[in-house]
GROMACS .gro file of C-alpha atoms in nm:
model
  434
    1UNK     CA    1  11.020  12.065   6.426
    2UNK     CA    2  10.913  12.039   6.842
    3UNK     CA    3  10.874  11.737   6.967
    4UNK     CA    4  10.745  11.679   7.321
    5UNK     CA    5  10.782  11.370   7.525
    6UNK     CA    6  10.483  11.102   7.569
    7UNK     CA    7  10.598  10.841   7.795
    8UNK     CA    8  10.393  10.552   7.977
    9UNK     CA    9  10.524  10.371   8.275
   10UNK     CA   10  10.482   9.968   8.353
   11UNK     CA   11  10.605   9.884   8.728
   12UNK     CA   12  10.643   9.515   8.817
   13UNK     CA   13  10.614   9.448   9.205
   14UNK     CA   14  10.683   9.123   9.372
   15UNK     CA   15  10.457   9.066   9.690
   16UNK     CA   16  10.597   8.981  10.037
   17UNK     CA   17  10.335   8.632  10.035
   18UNK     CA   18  10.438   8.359  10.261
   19UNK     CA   19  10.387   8.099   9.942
   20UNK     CA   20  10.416   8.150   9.589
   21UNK     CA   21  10.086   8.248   9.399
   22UNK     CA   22   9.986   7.878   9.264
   23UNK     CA   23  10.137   7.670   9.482
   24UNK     CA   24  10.228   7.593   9.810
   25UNK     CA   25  10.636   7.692   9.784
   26UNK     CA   26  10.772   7.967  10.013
   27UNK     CA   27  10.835   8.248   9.827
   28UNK     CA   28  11.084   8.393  10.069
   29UNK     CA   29  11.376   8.277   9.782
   30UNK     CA   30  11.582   8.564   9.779
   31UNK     CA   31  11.967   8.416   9.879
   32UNK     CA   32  11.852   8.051   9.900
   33UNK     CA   33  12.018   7.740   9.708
   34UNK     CA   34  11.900   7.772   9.345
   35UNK     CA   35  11.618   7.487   9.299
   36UNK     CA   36  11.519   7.457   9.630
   37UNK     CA   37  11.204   7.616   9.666
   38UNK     CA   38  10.980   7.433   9.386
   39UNK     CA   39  10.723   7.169   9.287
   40UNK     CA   40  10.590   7.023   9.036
   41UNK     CA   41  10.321   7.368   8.947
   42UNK     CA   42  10.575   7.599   8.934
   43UNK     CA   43  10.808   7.367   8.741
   44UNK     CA   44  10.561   7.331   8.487
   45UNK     CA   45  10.544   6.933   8.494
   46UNK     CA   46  10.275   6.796   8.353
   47UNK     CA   47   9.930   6.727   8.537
   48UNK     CA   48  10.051   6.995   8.828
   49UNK     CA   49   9.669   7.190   8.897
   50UNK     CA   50   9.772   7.548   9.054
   51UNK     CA   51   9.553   7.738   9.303
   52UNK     CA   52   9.505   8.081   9.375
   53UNK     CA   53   9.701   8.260   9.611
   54UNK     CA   54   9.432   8.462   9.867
   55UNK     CA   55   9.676   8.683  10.023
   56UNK     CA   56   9.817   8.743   9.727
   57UNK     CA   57   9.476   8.868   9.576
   58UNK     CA   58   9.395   9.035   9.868
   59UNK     CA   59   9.747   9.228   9.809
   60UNK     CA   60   9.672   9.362   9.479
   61UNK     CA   61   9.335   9.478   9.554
   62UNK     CA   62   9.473   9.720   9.807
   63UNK     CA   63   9.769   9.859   9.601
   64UNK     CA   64   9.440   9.904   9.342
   65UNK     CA   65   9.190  10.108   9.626
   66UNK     CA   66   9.542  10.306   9.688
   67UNK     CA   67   9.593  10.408   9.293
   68UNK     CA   68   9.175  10.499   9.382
   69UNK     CA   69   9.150  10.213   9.103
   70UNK     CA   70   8.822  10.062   9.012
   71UNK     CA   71   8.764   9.663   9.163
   72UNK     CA   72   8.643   9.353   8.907
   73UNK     CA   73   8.404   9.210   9.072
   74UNK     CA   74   8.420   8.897   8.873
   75UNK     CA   75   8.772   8.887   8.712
   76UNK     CA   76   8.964   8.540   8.569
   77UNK     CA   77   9.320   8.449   8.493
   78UNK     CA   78   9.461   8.383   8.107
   79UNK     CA   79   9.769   8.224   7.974
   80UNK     CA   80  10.033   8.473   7.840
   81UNK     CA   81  10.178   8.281   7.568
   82UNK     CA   82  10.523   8.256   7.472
   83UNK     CA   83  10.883   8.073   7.474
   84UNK     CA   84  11.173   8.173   7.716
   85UNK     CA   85  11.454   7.952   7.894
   86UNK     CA   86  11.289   8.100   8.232
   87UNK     CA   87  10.959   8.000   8.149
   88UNK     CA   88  10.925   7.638   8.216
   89UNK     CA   89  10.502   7.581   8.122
   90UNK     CA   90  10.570   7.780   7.798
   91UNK     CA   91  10.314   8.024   7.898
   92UNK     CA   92  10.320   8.269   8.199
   93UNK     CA   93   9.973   8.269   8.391
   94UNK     CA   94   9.878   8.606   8.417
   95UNK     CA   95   9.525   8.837   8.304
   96UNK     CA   96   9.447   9.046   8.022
   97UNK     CA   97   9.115   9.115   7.971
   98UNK     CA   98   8.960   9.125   8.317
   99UNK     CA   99   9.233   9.277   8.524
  100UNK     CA  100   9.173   9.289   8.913
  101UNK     CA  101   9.184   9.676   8.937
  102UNK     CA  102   9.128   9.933   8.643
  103UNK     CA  103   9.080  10.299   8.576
  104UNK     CA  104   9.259  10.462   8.850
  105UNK     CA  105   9.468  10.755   8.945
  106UNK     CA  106   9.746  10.936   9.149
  107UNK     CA  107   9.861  11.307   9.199
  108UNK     CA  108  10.211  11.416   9.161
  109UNK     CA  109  10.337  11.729   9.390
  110UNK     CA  110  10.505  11.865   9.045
  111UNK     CA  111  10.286  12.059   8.826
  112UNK     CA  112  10.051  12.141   9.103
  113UNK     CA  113   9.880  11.822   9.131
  114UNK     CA  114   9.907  11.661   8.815
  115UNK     CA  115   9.686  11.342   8.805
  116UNK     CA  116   9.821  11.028   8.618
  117UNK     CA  117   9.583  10.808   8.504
  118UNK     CA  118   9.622  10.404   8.590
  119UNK     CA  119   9.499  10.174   8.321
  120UNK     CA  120   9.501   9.871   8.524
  121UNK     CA  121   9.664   9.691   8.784
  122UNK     CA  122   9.672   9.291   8.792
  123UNK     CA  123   9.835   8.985   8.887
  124UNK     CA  124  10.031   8.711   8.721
  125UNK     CA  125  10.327   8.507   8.804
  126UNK     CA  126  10.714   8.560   8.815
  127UNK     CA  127  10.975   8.367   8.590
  128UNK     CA  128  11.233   8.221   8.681
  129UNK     CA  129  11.606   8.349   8.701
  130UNK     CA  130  11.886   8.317   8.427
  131UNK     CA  131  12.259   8.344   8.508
  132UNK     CA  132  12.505   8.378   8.250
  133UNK     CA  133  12.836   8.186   8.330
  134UNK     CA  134  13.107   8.218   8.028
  135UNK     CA  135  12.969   7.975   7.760
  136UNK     CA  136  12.628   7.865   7.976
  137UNK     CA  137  12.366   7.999   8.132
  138UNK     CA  138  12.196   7.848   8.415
  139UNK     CA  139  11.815   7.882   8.566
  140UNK     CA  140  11.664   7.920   8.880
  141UNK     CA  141  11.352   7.825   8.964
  142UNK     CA  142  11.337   7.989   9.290
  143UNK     CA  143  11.102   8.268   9.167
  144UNK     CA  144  10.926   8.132   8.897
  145UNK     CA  145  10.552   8.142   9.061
  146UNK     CA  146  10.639   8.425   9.294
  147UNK     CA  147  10.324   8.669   9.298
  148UNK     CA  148  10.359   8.976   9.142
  149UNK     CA  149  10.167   9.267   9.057
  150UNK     CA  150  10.191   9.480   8.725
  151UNK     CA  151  10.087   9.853   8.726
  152UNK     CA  152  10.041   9.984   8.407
  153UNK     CA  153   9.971  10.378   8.367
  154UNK     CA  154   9.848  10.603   8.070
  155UNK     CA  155  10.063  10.794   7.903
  156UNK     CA  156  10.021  11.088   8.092
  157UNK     CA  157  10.380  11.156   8.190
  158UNK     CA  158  10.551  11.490   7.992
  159UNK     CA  159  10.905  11.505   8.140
  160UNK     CA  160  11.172  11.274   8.334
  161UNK     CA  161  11.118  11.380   8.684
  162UNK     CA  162  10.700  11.362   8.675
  163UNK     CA  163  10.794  11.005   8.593
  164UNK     CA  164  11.042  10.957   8.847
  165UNK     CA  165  10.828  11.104   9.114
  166UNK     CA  166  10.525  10.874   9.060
  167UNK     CA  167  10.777  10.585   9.080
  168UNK     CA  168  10.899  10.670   9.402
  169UNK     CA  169  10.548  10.727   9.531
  170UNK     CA  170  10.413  10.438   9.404
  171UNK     CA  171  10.720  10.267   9.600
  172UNK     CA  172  10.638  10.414   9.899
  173UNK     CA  173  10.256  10.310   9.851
  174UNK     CA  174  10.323   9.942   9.835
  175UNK     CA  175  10.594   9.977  10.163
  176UNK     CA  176  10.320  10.131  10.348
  177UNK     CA  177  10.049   9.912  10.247
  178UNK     CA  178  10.311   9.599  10.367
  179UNK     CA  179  10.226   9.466  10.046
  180UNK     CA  180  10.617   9.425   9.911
  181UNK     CA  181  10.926   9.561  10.049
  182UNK     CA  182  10.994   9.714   9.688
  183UNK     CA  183  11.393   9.654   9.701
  184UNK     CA  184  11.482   9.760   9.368
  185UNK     CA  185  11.870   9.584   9.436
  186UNK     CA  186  11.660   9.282   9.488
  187UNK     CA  187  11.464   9.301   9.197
  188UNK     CA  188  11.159   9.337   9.421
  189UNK     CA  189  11.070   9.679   9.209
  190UNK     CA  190  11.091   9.668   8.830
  191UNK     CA  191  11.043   9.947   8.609
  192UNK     CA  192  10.987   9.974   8.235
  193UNK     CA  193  10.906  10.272   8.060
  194UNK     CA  194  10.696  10.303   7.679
  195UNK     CA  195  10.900  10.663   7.510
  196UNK     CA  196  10.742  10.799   7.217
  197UNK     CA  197  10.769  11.175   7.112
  198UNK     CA  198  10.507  11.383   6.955
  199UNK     CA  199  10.471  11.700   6.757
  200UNK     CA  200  10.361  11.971   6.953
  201UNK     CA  201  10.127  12.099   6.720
  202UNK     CA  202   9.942  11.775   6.719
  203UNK     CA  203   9.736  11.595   6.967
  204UNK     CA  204   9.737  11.234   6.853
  205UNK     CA  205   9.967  10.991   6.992
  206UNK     CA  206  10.235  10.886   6.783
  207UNK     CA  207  10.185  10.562   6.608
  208UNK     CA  208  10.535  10.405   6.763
  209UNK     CA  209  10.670  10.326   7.097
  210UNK     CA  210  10.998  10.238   7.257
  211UNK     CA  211  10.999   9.995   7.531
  212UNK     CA  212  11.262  10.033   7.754
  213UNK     CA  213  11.425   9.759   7.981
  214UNK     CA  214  11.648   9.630   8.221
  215UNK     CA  215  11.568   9.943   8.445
  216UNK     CA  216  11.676   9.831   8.818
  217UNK     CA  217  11.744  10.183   8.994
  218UNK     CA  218  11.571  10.544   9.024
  219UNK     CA  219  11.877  10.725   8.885
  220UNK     CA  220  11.924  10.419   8.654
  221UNK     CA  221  11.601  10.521   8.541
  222UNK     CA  222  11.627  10.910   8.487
  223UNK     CA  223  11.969  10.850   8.260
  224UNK     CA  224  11.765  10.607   8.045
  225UNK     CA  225  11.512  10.824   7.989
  226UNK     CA  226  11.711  11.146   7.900
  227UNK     CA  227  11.953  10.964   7.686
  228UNK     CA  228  11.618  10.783   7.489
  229UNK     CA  229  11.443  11.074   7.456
  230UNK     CA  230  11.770  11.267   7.279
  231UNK     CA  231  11.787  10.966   7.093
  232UNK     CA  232  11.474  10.977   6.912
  233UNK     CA  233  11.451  11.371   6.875
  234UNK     CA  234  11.789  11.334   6.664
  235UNK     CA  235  11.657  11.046   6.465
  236UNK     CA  236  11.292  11.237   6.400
  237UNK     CA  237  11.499  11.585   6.304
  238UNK     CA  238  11.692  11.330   6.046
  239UNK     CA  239  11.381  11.198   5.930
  240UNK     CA  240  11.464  10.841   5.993
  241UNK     CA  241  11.101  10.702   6.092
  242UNK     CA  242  11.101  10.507   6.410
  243UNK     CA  243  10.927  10.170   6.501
  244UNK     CA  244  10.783   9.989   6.762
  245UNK     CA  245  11.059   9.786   6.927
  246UNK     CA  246  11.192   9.713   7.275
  247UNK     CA  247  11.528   9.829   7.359
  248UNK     CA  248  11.726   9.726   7.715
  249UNK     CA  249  11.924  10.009   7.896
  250UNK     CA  250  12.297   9.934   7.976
  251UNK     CA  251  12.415  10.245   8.245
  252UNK     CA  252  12.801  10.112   8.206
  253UNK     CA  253  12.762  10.227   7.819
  254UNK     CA  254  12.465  10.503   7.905
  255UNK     CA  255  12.253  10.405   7.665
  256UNK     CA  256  12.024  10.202   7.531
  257UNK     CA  257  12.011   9.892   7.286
  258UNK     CA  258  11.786   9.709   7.049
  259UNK     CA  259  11.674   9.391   7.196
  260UNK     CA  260  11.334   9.279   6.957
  261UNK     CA  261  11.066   9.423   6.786
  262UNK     CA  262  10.770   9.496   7.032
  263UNK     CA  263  10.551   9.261   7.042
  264UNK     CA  264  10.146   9.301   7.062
  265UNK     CA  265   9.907   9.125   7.275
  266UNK     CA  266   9.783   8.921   6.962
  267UNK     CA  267  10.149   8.776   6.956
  268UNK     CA  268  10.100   8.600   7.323
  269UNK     CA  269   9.771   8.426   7.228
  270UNK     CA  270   9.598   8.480   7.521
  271UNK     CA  271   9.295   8.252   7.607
  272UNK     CA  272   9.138   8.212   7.977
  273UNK     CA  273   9.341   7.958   8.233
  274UNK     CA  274   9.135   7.647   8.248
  275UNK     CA  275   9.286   7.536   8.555
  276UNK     CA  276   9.212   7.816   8.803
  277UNK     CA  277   8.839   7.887   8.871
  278UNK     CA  278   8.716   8.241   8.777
  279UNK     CA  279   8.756   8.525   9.065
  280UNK     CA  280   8.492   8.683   9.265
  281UNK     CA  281   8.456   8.984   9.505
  282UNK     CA  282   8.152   9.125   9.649
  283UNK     CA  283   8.081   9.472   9.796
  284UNK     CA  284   8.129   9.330  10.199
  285UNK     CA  285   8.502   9.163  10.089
  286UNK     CA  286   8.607   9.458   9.965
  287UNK     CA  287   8.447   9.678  10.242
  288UNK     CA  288   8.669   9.422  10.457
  289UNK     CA  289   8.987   9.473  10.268
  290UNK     CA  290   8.985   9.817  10.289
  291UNK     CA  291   8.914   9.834  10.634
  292UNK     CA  292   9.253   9.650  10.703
  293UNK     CA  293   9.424   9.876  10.447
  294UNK     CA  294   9.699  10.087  10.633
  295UNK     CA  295   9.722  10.428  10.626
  296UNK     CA  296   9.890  10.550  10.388
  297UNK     CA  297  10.252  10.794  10.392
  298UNK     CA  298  10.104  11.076  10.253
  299UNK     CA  299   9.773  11.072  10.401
  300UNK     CA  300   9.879  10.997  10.772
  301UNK     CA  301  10.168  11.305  10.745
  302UNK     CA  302   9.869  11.537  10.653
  303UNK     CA  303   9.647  11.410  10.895
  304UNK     CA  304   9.951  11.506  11.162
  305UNK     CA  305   9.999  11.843  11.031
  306UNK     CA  306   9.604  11.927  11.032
  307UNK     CA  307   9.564  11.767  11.348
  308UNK     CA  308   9.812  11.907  11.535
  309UNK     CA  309   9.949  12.178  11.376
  310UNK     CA  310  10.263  12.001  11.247
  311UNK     CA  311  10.485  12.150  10.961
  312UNK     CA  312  10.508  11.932  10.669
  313UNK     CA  313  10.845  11.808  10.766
  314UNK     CA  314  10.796  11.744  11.097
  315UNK     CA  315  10.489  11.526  11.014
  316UNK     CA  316  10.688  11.356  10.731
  317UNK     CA  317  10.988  11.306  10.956
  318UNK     CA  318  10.760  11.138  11.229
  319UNK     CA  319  10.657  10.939  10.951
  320UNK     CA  320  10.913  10.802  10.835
  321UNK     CA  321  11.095  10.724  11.173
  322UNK     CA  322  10.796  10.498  11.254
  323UNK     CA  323  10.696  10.736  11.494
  324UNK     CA  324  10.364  10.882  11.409
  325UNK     CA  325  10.178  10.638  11.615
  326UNK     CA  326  10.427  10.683  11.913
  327UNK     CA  327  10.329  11.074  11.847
  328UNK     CA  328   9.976  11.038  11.881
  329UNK     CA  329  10.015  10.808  12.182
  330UNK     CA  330  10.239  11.083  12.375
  331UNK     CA  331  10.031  11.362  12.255
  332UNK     CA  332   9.699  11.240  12.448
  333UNK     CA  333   9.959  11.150  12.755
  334UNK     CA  334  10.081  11.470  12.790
  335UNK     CA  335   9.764  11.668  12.808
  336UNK     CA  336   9.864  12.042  12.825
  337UNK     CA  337  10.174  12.019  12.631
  338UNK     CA  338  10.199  12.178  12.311
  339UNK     CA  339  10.166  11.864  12.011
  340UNK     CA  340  10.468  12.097  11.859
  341UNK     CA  341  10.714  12.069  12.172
  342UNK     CA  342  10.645  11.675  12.171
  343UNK     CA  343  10.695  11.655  11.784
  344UNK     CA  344  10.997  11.808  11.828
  345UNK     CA  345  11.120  11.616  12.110
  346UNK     CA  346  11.106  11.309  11.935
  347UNK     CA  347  11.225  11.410  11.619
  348UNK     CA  348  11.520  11.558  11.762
  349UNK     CA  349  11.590  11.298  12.005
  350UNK     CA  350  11.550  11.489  12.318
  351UNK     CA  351  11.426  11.216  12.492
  352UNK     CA  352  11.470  10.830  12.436
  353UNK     CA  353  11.215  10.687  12.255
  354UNK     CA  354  11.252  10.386  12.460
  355UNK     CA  355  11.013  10.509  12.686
  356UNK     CA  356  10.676  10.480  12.718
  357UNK     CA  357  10.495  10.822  12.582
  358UNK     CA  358  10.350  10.837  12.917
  359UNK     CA  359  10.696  10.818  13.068
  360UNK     CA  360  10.851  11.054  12.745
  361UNK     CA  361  10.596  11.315  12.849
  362UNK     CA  362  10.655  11.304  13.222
  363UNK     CA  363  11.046  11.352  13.152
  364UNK     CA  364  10.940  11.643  12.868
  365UNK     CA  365  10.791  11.829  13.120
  366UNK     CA  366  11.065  11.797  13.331
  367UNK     CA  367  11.338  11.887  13.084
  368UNK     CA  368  11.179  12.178  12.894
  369UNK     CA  369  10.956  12.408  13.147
  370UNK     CA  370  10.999  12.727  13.056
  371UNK     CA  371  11.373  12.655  12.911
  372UNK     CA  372  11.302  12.741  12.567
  373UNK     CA  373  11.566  12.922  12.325
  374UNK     CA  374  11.482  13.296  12.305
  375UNK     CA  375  11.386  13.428  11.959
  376UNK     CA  376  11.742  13.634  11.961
  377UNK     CA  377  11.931  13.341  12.084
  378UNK     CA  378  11.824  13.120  11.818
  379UNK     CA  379  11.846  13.404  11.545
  380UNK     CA  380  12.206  13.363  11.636
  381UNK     CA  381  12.229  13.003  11.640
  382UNK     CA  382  12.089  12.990  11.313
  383UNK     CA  383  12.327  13.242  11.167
  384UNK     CA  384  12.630  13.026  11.276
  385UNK     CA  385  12.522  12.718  11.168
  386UNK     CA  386  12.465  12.881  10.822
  387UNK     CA  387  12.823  13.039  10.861
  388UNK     CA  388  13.005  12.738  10.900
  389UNK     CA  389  12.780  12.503  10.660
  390UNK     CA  390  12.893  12.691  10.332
  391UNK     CA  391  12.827  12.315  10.081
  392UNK     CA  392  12.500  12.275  10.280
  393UNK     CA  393  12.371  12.621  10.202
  394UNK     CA  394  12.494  12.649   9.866
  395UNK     CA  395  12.334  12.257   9.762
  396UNK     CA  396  12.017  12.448   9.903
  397UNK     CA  397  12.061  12.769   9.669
  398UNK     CA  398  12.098  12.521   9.374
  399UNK     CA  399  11.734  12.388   9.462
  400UNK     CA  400  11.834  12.041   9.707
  401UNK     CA  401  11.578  12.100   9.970
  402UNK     CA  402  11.654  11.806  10.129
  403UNK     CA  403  12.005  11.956  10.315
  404UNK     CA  404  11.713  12.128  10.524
  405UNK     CA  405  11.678  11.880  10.755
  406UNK     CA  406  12.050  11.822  10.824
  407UNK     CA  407  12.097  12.224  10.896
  408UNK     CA  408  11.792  12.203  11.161
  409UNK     CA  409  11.959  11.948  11.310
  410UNK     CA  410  12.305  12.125  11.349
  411UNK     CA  411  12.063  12.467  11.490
  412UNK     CA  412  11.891  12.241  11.756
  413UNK     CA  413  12.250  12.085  11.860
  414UNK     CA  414  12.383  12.440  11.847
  415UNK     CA  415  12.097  12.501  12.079
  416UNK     CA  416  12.117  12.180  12.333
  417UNK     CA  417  11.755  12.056  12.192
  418UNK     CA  418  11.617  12.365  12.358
  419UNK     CA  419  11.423  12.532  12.013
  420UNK     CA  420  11.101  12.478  11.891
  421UNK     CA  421  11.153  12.321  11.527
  422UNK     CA  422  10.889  12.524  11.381
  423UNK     CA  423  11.014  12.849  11.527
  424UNK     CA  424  11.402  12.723  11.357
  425UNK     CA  425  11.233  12.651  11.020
  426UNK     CA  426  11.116  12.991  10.981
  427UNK     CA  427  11.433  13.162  11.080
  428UNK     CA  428  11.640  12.911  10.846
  429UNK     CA  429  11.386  12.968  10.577
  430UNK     CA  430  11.399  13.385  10.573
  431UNK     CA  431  11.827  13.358  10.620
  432UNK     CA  432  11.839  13.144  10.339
  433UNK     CA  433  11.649  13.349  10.095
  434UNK     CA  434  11.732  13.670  10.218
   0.00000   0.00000   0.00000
């Protein structure tokens, strides 16, 4: 029997809000004295009323227009009920059936554009923090009301690396949208992933799914996966049927462990928050959130290379140097000079960025003239650097793209900053696969 993998992704992301989302505690408690940053809400005590967080709201709708997610215009918190040490109400306030954002999507670069649907994106509350000391175990209630924001996808995803691509874009969404800073060593980023198989020659979804937990790191996250999905192919091929259940990942054993049956949403009791009014959004607050929605990674590196010409990694580096906007100022400065030459300086460090770009052009000028490398000259350059970076080439050959940038760096030192980075791509590009 074939089995193929059907696996369904959950993301947790804590927002970078001054206060927490019901009350009026910083939520800045990352390295603080434990205990120090609540109140009576998000200690649970009895008669506390919690409010709304706007920011926060305002936060979640924009990671929702990014996933091109669908807004509730009238939306309402519920209680999530259950019983856990970290908990301190005995119920987590978070939504179920009127999420903030449903129905969206996002492409993937592997399998030439695959979409992945979004079921929903909302927002709820953190817990609080357990630490395990020999015979006790001791909370924090630092976090516990900390806004966060839970993605939840379809399960659209086939293999490991479509899954760990959308979780590094989705990442680098929320970082560009200022909405988190998505530190997975901080716990800022949380993933959990829902592993079933399926027969190939069917098309239903099977009627299990493993949870899997205590996910904290992108690698952390491929090993789980690999090992869970072996896991259940041998226990399918032995015939042993499999159940619903959540399972927690330990990467000092590599691999994973039962931790409780799954539970389903029945099991929480949710019922709508009687303390927190109901949520509304009209068509002119969302026309104002998205206006002061950033541009987004992907979109703004396009933009550069239709713009102006820019190769893909040029307009990615300048990116993610924080130096797109620097670009575009020095680029209408130095009217006449080629966008390339200026992308290039600045990538390459060929002038300090310190400058103004009116000033970085003026010295450009100066600098480059008509000094650039001749096409033989560089072919040569190129063919040294490739010489005497054997690891680098051969991590290339055995498909890590990324050494690229690190053996245009050695050609334009080889070359005193004096080649145009497109011209060195090329040449790189045809050595290398010759």
């Amino acid at each position: 029997m074939q089995y193929t993998p059907v696996i369904g992704l959950e993301i947790h992301v804590e927002l970078n809000t001054k206060t927490k989302m019901f009350c009026s505690c910083s939520a800045d408690y990352f390295g603080k004295e434990p205990n120090t940053h609540t109140c009576p809400v998000c200690l649970g005590l009895p008669g506390a009323l919690p409010f709304a967080n706007k920011e926060a709201l305002e936060k979640c709708l924009m990671i929702g227009l990014a996933l091109n997610c669908k807004i509730s215009k009238d939306s309402y918190f519920e209680r999530k009920n259950y019983f856990y040490p970290d908990l301190p109400k005995g119920y987590q306030i978070s939504q179920y059936r009127k999420p903030l954002c449903i129905g969206g999507s996002l492409a993937l670069h592997l399998g030439g554009g695959k979409l992945i649907r979004i079921n929903r994106v909302h927002i709820e509350e953190d817990t609080g923090k357990l630490f395990h000391k020999k015979s006790k175990t001791l909370i924090d209630f630092n976090r516990s009301g900390v806004p966060l924001v839970e993605m939840v996808t379809e399960p659209d995803f086939k293999n490991v690396d479509e899954v760990v691509e959308f979780a590094k874009t989705f990442q680098q969404i929320v970082r560009d949208l200022g909405a988190s800073n998505a530190d997975m060593e901080r716990g800022d980023l949380r993933l959990e992933a829902n592993v079933s198989l399926r027969e190939i020659q069917k098309d239903n979804l099977p009627d299990y799914r493993i949870e899997l937990k205590n996910i904290n790191s992108f690698r952390f996250m491929q090993h789980a996966l690999e090992y869970e999905i072996e896991r259940q192919r041998k226990l399918l091929e032995q015939g042993v049927p499999l159940y619903k259940e959540t399972r927690g990942w330990s990467e000092e054993k590599k691999e994973s462990y039962l931790q409780r049956s799954k539970e389903d949403a029945h099991d929480y009791r949710y019922f709508p928050e009687p303390d927190i009014p109901a949520i509304s959004f009209n068509d002119s607050d969302i026309e104002r959130i998205k206006a002061k929605t950033p541009e987004l990674f992907s979109s703004k590196s396009k933009r550069l290379e239709t713009e102006y010409g820019l190769t893909s990694e040029t307009a990615k580096t300048l990116v993610k140097q924080g130096m797109a906007g620097y670009f575009e100022e020095a680029v209408k400065e130095g009217e006449g000079l080629d966008p390339k030459a200026i992308a290039n300086a600045i990538v390459n460090k060929r002038q300090s960025t310190e400058l103004s770009p009116g000033e970085f052009t003026g010295k450009l000028r100066e600098v480059t003239g008509k000094q650039e490398t001749s096409m033989g000259d560089l072919e040569i350059a190129v063919l040294s650097v490739i010489k005497h970076n054997e690891k680098a080439v051969g991590d290339y050959k055995n498909g890590k793209e990324s050494v690229i940038q690190f053996l245009v760096g050695e050609i334009m030192r080889e070359t005193k900053g004096k080649a145009v980075i497109d011209k060195v791509l090329k040449i790189l590009l045809e050595k290398l696969n010759d």
